[in-house]
PDB file of C-alpha atoms and ligand atoms in Angstrom:
ATOM      1  CA  MET A   1      18.260  14.469 -13.790  1.00 84.00           C
ATOM      2  CA  PRO A   2      21.366  15.430 -13.823  1.00 93.00           C
ATOM      3  CA  ARG A   3      24.315  14.414 -11.573  1.00 97.00           C
ATOM      4  CA  LYS A   4      24.918  17.354  -8.648  1.00 98.00           C
ATOM      5  CA  ARG A   5      28.053  18.473  -8.641  1.00 98.00           C
ATOM      6  CA  VAL A   6      30.169  18.141  -5.734  1.00 98.00           C
ATOM      7  CA  ALA A   7      32.873  19.604  -3.684  1.00 99.00           C
ATOM      8  CA  ILE A   8      34.763  17.809  -1.364  1.00 99.00           C
ATOM      9  CA  LEU A   9      37.274  19.582   1.273  1.00 98.00           C
ATOM     10  CA  ILE A  10      39.908  18.250   3.064  1.00 98.00           C
ATOM     11  CA  SER A  11      42.892  18.953   5.472  1.00 98.00           C
ATOM     12  CA  GLY A  12      44.385  15.894   5.534  1.00 98.00           C
ATOM     13  CA  ARG A  13      44.651  12.261   4.565  1.00 98.00           C
ATOM     14  CA  GLY A  14      41.442  12.275   2.543  1.00 98.00           C
ATOM     15  CA  SER A  15      40.431   8.360   2.932  1.00 98.00           C
ATOM     16  CA  ASN A  16      37.243   9.609   3.444  1.00 98.00           C
ATOM     17  CA  MET A  17      37.034  12.195   0.056  1.00 98.00           C
ATOM     18  CA  ALA A  18      37.933   8.564  -1.712  1.00 98.00           C
ATOM     19  CA  ALA A  19      35.655   6.545  -0.594  1.00 98.00           C
ATOM     20  CA  LEU A  20      33.117   9.344  -1.945  1.00 98.00           C
ATOM     21  CA  ILE A  21      35.225   9.189  -5.511  1.00 98.00           C
ATOM     22  CA  GLU A  22      35.060   5.782  -5.687  1.00 98.00           C
ATOM     23  CA  ALA A  23      31.347   5.722  -5.220  1.00 98.00           C
ATOM     24  CA  ALA A  24      31.435   8.190  -7.387  1.00 98.00           C
ATOM     25  CA  LYS A  25      32.959   5.978 -10.466  1.00 97.00           C
ATOM     26  CA  ASP A  26      29.098   5.110 -10.961  1.00 97.00           C
ATOM     27  CA  PRO A  27      27.136   6.709 -13.961  1.00 96.00           C
ATOM     28  CA  ALA A  28      24.196   4.969 -11.872  1.00 97.00           C
ATOM     29  CA  TYR A  29      25.605   7.619  -8.876  1.00 98.00           C
ATOM     30  CA  PRO A  30      23.447  10.588  -8.337  1.00 98.00           C
ATOM     31  CA  ALA A  31      26.613  13.042  -7.378  1.00 98.00           C
ATOM     32  CA  GLU A  32      30.116  13.611  -9.031  1.00 98.00           C
ATOM     33  CA  ILE A  33      33.105  14.926  -7.525  1.00 98.00           C
ATOM     34  CA  VAL A  34      34.430  17.517  -9.222  1.00 98.00           C
ATOM     35  CA  LEU A  35      36.313  19.479  -6.692  1.00 98.00           C
ATOM     36  CA  VAL A  36      38.774  18.857  -3.993  1.00 98.00           C
ATOM     37  CA  ALA A  37      39.880  21.886  -2.126  1.00 98.00           C
ATOM     38  CA  SER A  38      42.041  21.934   0.976  1.00 98.00           C
ATOM     39  CA  ASN A  39      42.926  24.235   3.368  1.00 98.00           C
ATOM     40  CA  ARG A  40      46.542  22.717   3.853  1.00 98.00           C
ATOM     41  CA  PRO A  41      49.282  22.476   0.683  1.00 98.00           C
ATOM     42  CA  ASP A  42      50.431  19.199   2.024  1.00 98.00           C
ATOM     43  CA  ALA A  43      47.133  17.077   2.583  1.00 98.00           C
ATOM     44  CA  GLY A  44      47.755  13.603   1.434  1.00 98.00           C
ATOM     45  CA  GLY A  45      44.043  13.793  -0.433  1.00 98.00           C
ATOM     46  CA  LEU A  46      45.346  15.981  -2.695  1.00 98.00           C
ATOM     47  CA  ALA A  47      47.762  13.667  -4.984  1.00 98.00           C
ATOM     48  CA  THR A  48      45.185  10.918  -4.984  1.00 98.00           C
ATOM     49  CA  ALA A  49      42.349  12.764  -6.348  1.00 98.00           C
ATOM     50  CA  SER A  50      44.413  14.492  -8.895  1.00 98.00           C
ATOM     51  CA  SER A  51      45.299  10.757 -10.328  1.00 98.00           C
ATOM     52  CA  ALA A  52      41.804  10.094  -9.981  1.00 98.00           C
ATOM     53  CA  GLY A  53      41.438  13.288 -12.545  1.00 98.00           C
ATOM     54  CA  ILE A  54      39.735  15.855  -9.727  1.00 98.00           C
ATOM     55  CA  THR A  55      40.432  19.106 -10.178  1.00 98.00           C
ATOM     56  CA  THR A  56      41.844  20.132  -6.812  1.00 98.00           C
ATOM     57  CA  ALA A  57      42.980  23.345  -5.489  1.00 98.00           C
ATOM     58  CA  VAL A  58      44.431  24.875  -1.836  1.00 98.00           C
ATOM     59  CA  VAL A  59      42.904  27.565  -0.690  1.00 98.00           C
ATOM     60  CA  ASP A  60      45.598  27.713   2.513  1.00 98.00           C
ATOM     61  CA  HIS A  61      44.026  29.708   5.224  1.00 97.00           C
ATOM     62  CA  LYS A  62      47.601  31.514   6.050  1.00 97.00           C
ATOM     63  CA  GLN A  63      47.724  33.014   3.590  1.00 97.00           C
ATOM     64  CA  PHE A  64      44.599  35.318   4.475  1.00 97.00           C
ATOM     65  CA  LYS A  65      44.658  38.254   6.894  1.00 97.00           C
ATOM     66  CA  ASP A  66      41.808  36.562   8.677  1.00 96.00           C
ATOM     67  CA  ARG A  67      38.879  33.969   8.298  1.00 95.00           C
ATOM     68  CA  GLU A  68      36.363  36.603   6.328  1.00 94.00           C
ATOM     69  CA  ALA A  69      39.229  36.810   3.300  1.00 97.00           C
ATOM     70  CA  PHE A  70      39.758  32.438   3.692  1.00 98.00           C
ATOM     71  CA  GLU A  71      36.068  32.207   3.634  1.00 98.00           C
ATOM     72  CA  ARG A  72      35.404  34.406   0.392  1.00 98.00           C
ATOM     73  CA  ALA A  73      38.223  33.098  -1.378  1.00 98.00           C
ATOM     74  CA  LEU A  74      36.797  29.089  -0.703  1.00 98.00           C
ATOM     75  CA  GLN A  75      33.452  30.573  -1.563  1.00 98.00           C
ATOM     76  CA  ASP A  76      35.419  31.995  -4.893  1.00 98.00           C
ATOM     77  CA  VAL A  77      36.835  28.314  -5.609  1.00 98.00           C
ATOM     78  CA  LEU A  78      32.978  27.049  -5.318  1.00 98.00           C
ATOM     79  CA  GLU A  79      31.745  29.261  -6.778  1.00 98.00           C
ATOM     80  CA  THR A  80      33.123  29.025 -10.157  1.00 98.00           C
ATOM     81  CA  ASN A  81      33.418  25.630 -10.057  1.00 98.00           C
ATOM     82  CA  ARG A  82      29.390  25.596 -10.295  1.00 98.00           C
ATOM     83  CA  ILE A  83      28.759  23.687  -7.066  1.00 98.00           C
ATOM     84  CA  ASP A  84      25.105  22.279  -5.811  1.00 98.00           C
ATOM     85  CA  ILE A  85      26.638  20.514  -2.960  1.00 98.00           C
ATOM     86  CA  VAL A  86      29.876  20.317  -0.686  1.00 98.00           C
ATOM     87  CA  CYS A  87      31.197  17.686   1.246  1.00 99.00           C
ATOM     88  CA  LEU A  88      33.209  17.961   4.580  1.00 98.00           C
ATOM     89  CA  ALA A  89      35.338  15.095   4.506  1.00 98.00           C
ATOM     90  CA  GLY A  90      38.383  15.341   7.325  1.00 98.00           C
ATOM     91  CA  PHE A  91      37.721  19.720   6.830  1.00 98.00           C
ATOM     92  CA  MET A  92      40.065  20.819  10.166  1.00 96.00           C
ATOM     93  CA  ARG A  93      38.756  24.677   9.838  1.00 96.00           C
ATOM     94  CA  LEU A  94      36.107  25.619  11.356  1.00 95.00           C
ATOM     95  CA  LEU A  95      33.874  27.824   9.280  1.00 97.00           C
ATOM     96  CA  THR A  96      31.400  31.194  10.427  1.00 97.00           C
ATOM     97  CA  PRO A  97      28.592  32.135   9.558  1.00 97.00           C
ATOM     98  CA  TRP A  98      28.683  33.346   6.564  1.00 97.00           C
ATOM     99  CA  LEU A  99      30.100  30.731   4.579  1.00 98.00           C
ATOM    100  CA  ILE A 100      27.975  28.060   5.931  1.00 98.00           C
ATOM    101  CA  SER A 101      24.572  30.636   5.566  1.00 97.00           C
ATOM    102  CA  ARG A 102      25.610  30.351   1.725  1.00 97.00           C
ATOM    103  CA  TRP A 103      25.106  26.690   1.379  1.00 98.00           C
ATOM    104  CA  ASP A 104      22.134  25.635   3.776  1.00 96.00           C
ATOM    105  CA  GLN A 105      21.294  22.185   3.234  1.00 96.00           C
ATOM    106  CA  ARG A 106      23.833  21.580   0.681  1.00 98.00           C
ATOM    107  CA  MET A 107      27.111  21.184   2.695  1.00 98.00           C
ATOM    108  CA  ILE A 108      27.255  17.917   4.791  1.00 98.00           C
ATOM    109  CA  ASN A 109      30.317  16.749   7.786  1.00 98.00           C
ATOM    110  CA  ILE A 110      31.796  13.499   9.096  1.00 98.00           C
ATOM    111  CA  HIS A 111      32.050  13.229  12.563  1.00 98.00           C
ATOM    112  CA  PRO A 112      34.226  10.473  13.918  1.00 98.00           C
ATOM    113  CA  ALA A 113      31.424   9.762  16.559  1.00 98.00           C
ATOM    114  CA  LEU A 114      27.752   9.274  17.354  1.00 98.00           C
ATOM    115  CA  LEU A 115      26.482  13.421  17.646  1.00 98.00           C
ATOM    116  CA  PRO A 116      25.268  14.257  19.560  1.00 98.00           C
ATOM    117  CA  ALA A 117      28.321  12.815  22.535  1.00 98.00           C
ATOM    118  CA  PHE A 118      31.626  13.237  21.575  1.00 98.00           C
ATOM    119  CA  LYS A 119      30.987  16.600  19.346  1.00 98.00           C
ATOM    120  CA  GLY A 120      34.797  18.133  18.567  1.00 97.00           C
ATOM    121  CA  LEU A 121      38.029  16.353  18.739  1.00 97.00           C
ATOM    122  CA  ASP A 122      40.349  13.796  20.109  1.00 98.00           C
ATOM    123  CA  THR A 123      36.653  11.417  20.094  1.00 98.00           C
ATOM    124  CA  HIS A 124      38.182   7.565  20.129  1.00 98.00           C
ATOM    125  CA  GLU A 125      40.151   8.665  23.141  1.00 98.00           C
ATOM    126  CA  ARG A 126      37.209  10.049  25.035  1.00 98.00           C
ATOM    127  CA  ALA A 127      34.738   7.193  24.110  1.00 98.00           C
ATOM    128  CA  ILE A 128      37.519   5.268  25.489  1.00 98.00           C
ATOM    129  CA  ALA A 129      37.890   7.419  29.126  1.00 98.00           C
ATOM    130  CA  ALA A 130      34.312   7.401  28.959  1.00 98.00           C
ATOM    131  CA  GLY A 131      33.956   3.641  29.256  1.00 98.00           C
ATOM    132  CA  ALA A 132      31.184   4.342  26.068  1.00 98.00           C
ATOM    133  CA  ARG A 133      30.295   0.371  25.191  1.00 98.00           C
ATOM    134  CA  GLU A 134      28.871   1.794  21.115  1.00 98.00           C
ATOM    135  CA  HIS A 135      31.098   4.531  19.599  1.00 98.00           C
ATOM    136  CA  GLY A 136      30.566   5.273  15.760  1.00 98.00           C
ATOM    137  CA  ALA A 137      30.443   8.034  13.254  1.00 98.00           C
ATOM    138  CA  THR A 138      27.928  10.707  11.665  1.00 98.00           C
ATOM    139  CA  VAL A 139      26.958  11.808   8.805  1.00 98.00           C
ATOM    140  CA  HIS A 140      25.666  15.305   9.624  1.00 98.00           C
ATOM    141  CA  PHE A 141      24.069  19.046   7.636  1.00 98.00           C
ATOM    142  CA  VAL A 142      26.651  22.260   8.692  1.00 98.00           C
ATOM    143  CA  VAL A 143      25.504  24.128  11.186  1.00 98.00           C
ATOM    144  CA  PRO A 144      27.096  27.812  12.441  1.00 96.00           C
ATOM    145  CA  GLU A 145      27.174  25.399  15.420  1.00 97.00           C
ATOM    146  CA  MET A 146      30.315  23.114  15.685  1.00 96.00           C
ATOM    147  CA  ASP A 147      29.040  19.063  15.452  1.00 96.00           C
ATOM    148  CA  SER A 148      24.999  20.281  15.713  1.00 96.00           C
ATOM    149  CA  GLY A 149      23.783  19.585  12.146  1.00 96.00           C
ATOM    150  CA  PRO A 150      20.843  17.375  11.922  1.00 97.00           C
ATOM    151  CA  ILE A 151      21.385  13.768  11.109  1.00 98.00           C
ATOM    152  CA  ILE A 152      21.716  12.158   8.079  1.00 97.00           C
ATOM    153  CA  ALA A 153      23.390   9.312   8.422  1.00 98.00           C
ATOM    154  CA  GLN A 154      25.034   7.020  11.469  1.00 98.00           C
ATOM    155  CA  ALA A 155      26.751   3.518  12.282  1.00 98.00           C
ATOM    156  CA  SER A 156      28.155   2.322  15.118  1.00 98.00           C
ATOM    157  CA  VAL A 157      30.818  -0.104  16.172  1.00 98.00           C
ATOM    158  CA  PRO A 158      31.452  -1.474  18.812  1.00 98.00           C
ATOM    159  CA  VAL A 159      34.635  -0.152  21.697  1.00 98.00           C
ATOM    160  CA  LEU A 160      36.319  -3.431  23.240  1.00 98.00           C
ATOM    161  CA  PRO A 161      38.189  -4.325  26.399  1.00 96.00           C
ATOM    162  CA  ASN A 162      41.567  -3.862  24.774  1.00 96.00           C
ATOM    163  CA  ASP A 163      41.285  -1.027  22.630  1.00 98.00           C
ATOM    164  CA  THR A 164      43.369   1.784  21.985  1.00 98.00           C
ATOM    165  CA  PRO A 165      42.006   5.078  20.619  1.00 98.00           C
ATOM    166  CA  ASP A 166      44.311   4.314  17.354  1.00 98.00           C
ATOM    167  CA  THR A 167      42.233   0.873  16.823  1.00 98.00           C
ATOM    168  CA  LEU A 168      38.548   2.254  17.855  1.00 98.00           C
ATOM    169  CA  ALA A 169      39.894   4.839  15.558  1.00 98.00           C
ATOM    170  CA  LYS A 170      40.345   1.698  12.396  1.00 98.00           C
ATOM    171  CA  ARG A 171      36.791  -0.028  13.036  1.00 98.00           C
ATOM    172  CA  VAL A 172      35.170   3.584  13.101  1.00 98.00           C
ATOM    173  CA  LEU A 173      37.326   5.152   9.854  1.00 98.00           C
ATOM    174  CA  ALA A 174      35.795   1.437   8.654  1.00 98.00           C
ATOM    175  CA  VAL A 175      32.088   2.497   8.847  1.00 98.00           C
ATOM    176  CA  GLU A 176      32.884   5.950   8.059  1.00 98.00           C
ATOM    177  CA  HIS A 177      33.581   5.226   4.333  1.00 98.00           C
ATOM    178  CA  TRP A 178      30.868   2.649   4.452  1.00 98.00           C
ATOM    179  CA  ILE A 179      28.141   5.349   5.282  1.00 98.00           C
ATOM    180  CA  TYR A 180      29.757   8.800   3.677  1.00 98.00           C
ATOM    181  CA  PRO A 181      28.666   8.008   0.493  1.00 98.00           C
ATOM    182  CA  GLN A 182      24.741   6.666   1.303  1.00 98.00           C
ATOM    183  CA  ALA A 183      23.670  10.048   3.156  1.00 98.00           C
ATOM    184  CA  LEU A 184      25.241  12.262   0.040  1.00 98.00           C
ATOM    185  CA  LYS A 185      23.452   9.805  -2.554  1.00 98.00           C
ATOM    186  CA  ALA A 186      20.709  10.574  -0.415  1.00 97.00           C
ATOM    187  CA  ILE A 187      20.610  14.060  -0.741  1.00 97.00           C
ATOM    188  CA  ALA A 188      22.030  14.414  -3.738  1.00 97.00           C
ATOM    189  CA  GLU A 189      18.402  12.654  -4.581  1.00 96.00           C
ATOM    190  CA  GLY A 190      16.692  14.958  -2.695  1.00 92.00           C
ATOM    191  CA  ARG A 191      15.664  12.057  -0.249  1.00 90.00           C
ATOM    192  CA  ALA A 192      17.507  13.716   2.730  1.00 83.00           C
ATOM    193  CA  THR A 193      16.349  17.340   3.692  1.00 83.00           C
ATOM    194  CA  VAL A 194      15.252  19.426   6.783  1.00 84.00           C
TER     195      VAL A 194
HETATM  196  C1  GAR B   1      37.543  11.042   9.626  1.00 69.46           C
HETATM  197  O1  GAR B   1      37.967  10.252  10.711  1.00 69.46           O
HETATM  198  C2  GAR B   1      36.630  12.397  10.099  1.00 69.46           C
HETATM  199  O2  GAR B   1      35.333  11.978   9.948  1.00 69.46           O
HETATM  200  C3  GAR B   1      37.800  12.800  10.432  1.00 69.46           C
HETATM  201  O3  GAR B   1      38.800  13.234  10.287  1.00 69.46           O
HETATM  202  C4  GAR B   1      39.253  12.004   9.907  1.00 69.46           C
HETATM  203  C5  GAR B   1      39.577  12.298   8.722  1.00 69.46           C
HETATM  204  O4  GAR B   1      40.313  11.115   7.563  1.00 69.46           O
HETATM  205  N1  GAR B   1      36.544  14.532  10.622  1.00 69.46           N
HETATM  206  C6  GAR B   1      36.628  15.355  11.588  1.00 69.46           C
HETATM  207  O5  GAR B   1      37.484  14.944  12.906  1.00 69.46           O
HETATM  208  C7  GAR B   1      35.627  16.651  12.039  1.00 69.46           C
HETATM  209  N2  GAR B   1      35.938  17.294  12.828  1.00 69.46           N
HETATM  210  P1  GAR B   1      40.495  10.675   6.317  1.00 69.46           P
HETATM  211  O6  GAR B   1      40.827  12.548   6.000  1.00 69.46           O
HETATM  212  O7  GAR B   1      40.843  10.015   5.712  1.00 69.46           O
HETATM  213  O8  GAR B   1      39.373  11.094   5.386  1.00 69.46           O
END
């Protein structure tokens, strides 16, 4: 079976992106990363992707008059690159149903919490404030409602008594890098469907 053509959308440092690129170096992995696109020209992950020999694109949302124009430009880049699956990896723009419906069951996201707990931002700070004993990360299909699609993979970590948002984030990030490549593999092989 041909490997699935994957685009990763980022807004920042791109450590999850790097984990996916690393996994896809194995010729037996069922997906290849053919494009990394960022909505921010200064995203650190762009340089990491380029040095791994991956095509990069910037679709700067600030250059467009509205969300629709931005998403049309993004969709053009994805179509031009004949993308099969889109992975959001620290992509910090909400997408509209217009774009999401075009990628039904072919767009996934990683979220730093055990969904459905702690949707949205500042998840580590909120987990500590809530007194949670367990926290973690979730890979899920993207649906129009934020952080709500069917769950593909989850991993939990303990919240320790002296944790700060930073120490907890580090522990969660390690499991993010572990589950995201597994979730993408499952989808690329058609083993995870809705
Ligand atoms: C990751 O922790 C990811 O789960 C989170 O942003 C970080 C990006 O780090 N995503 C979200 O909060 C999405 N709502 P990375 O750029 O190093 O992968």
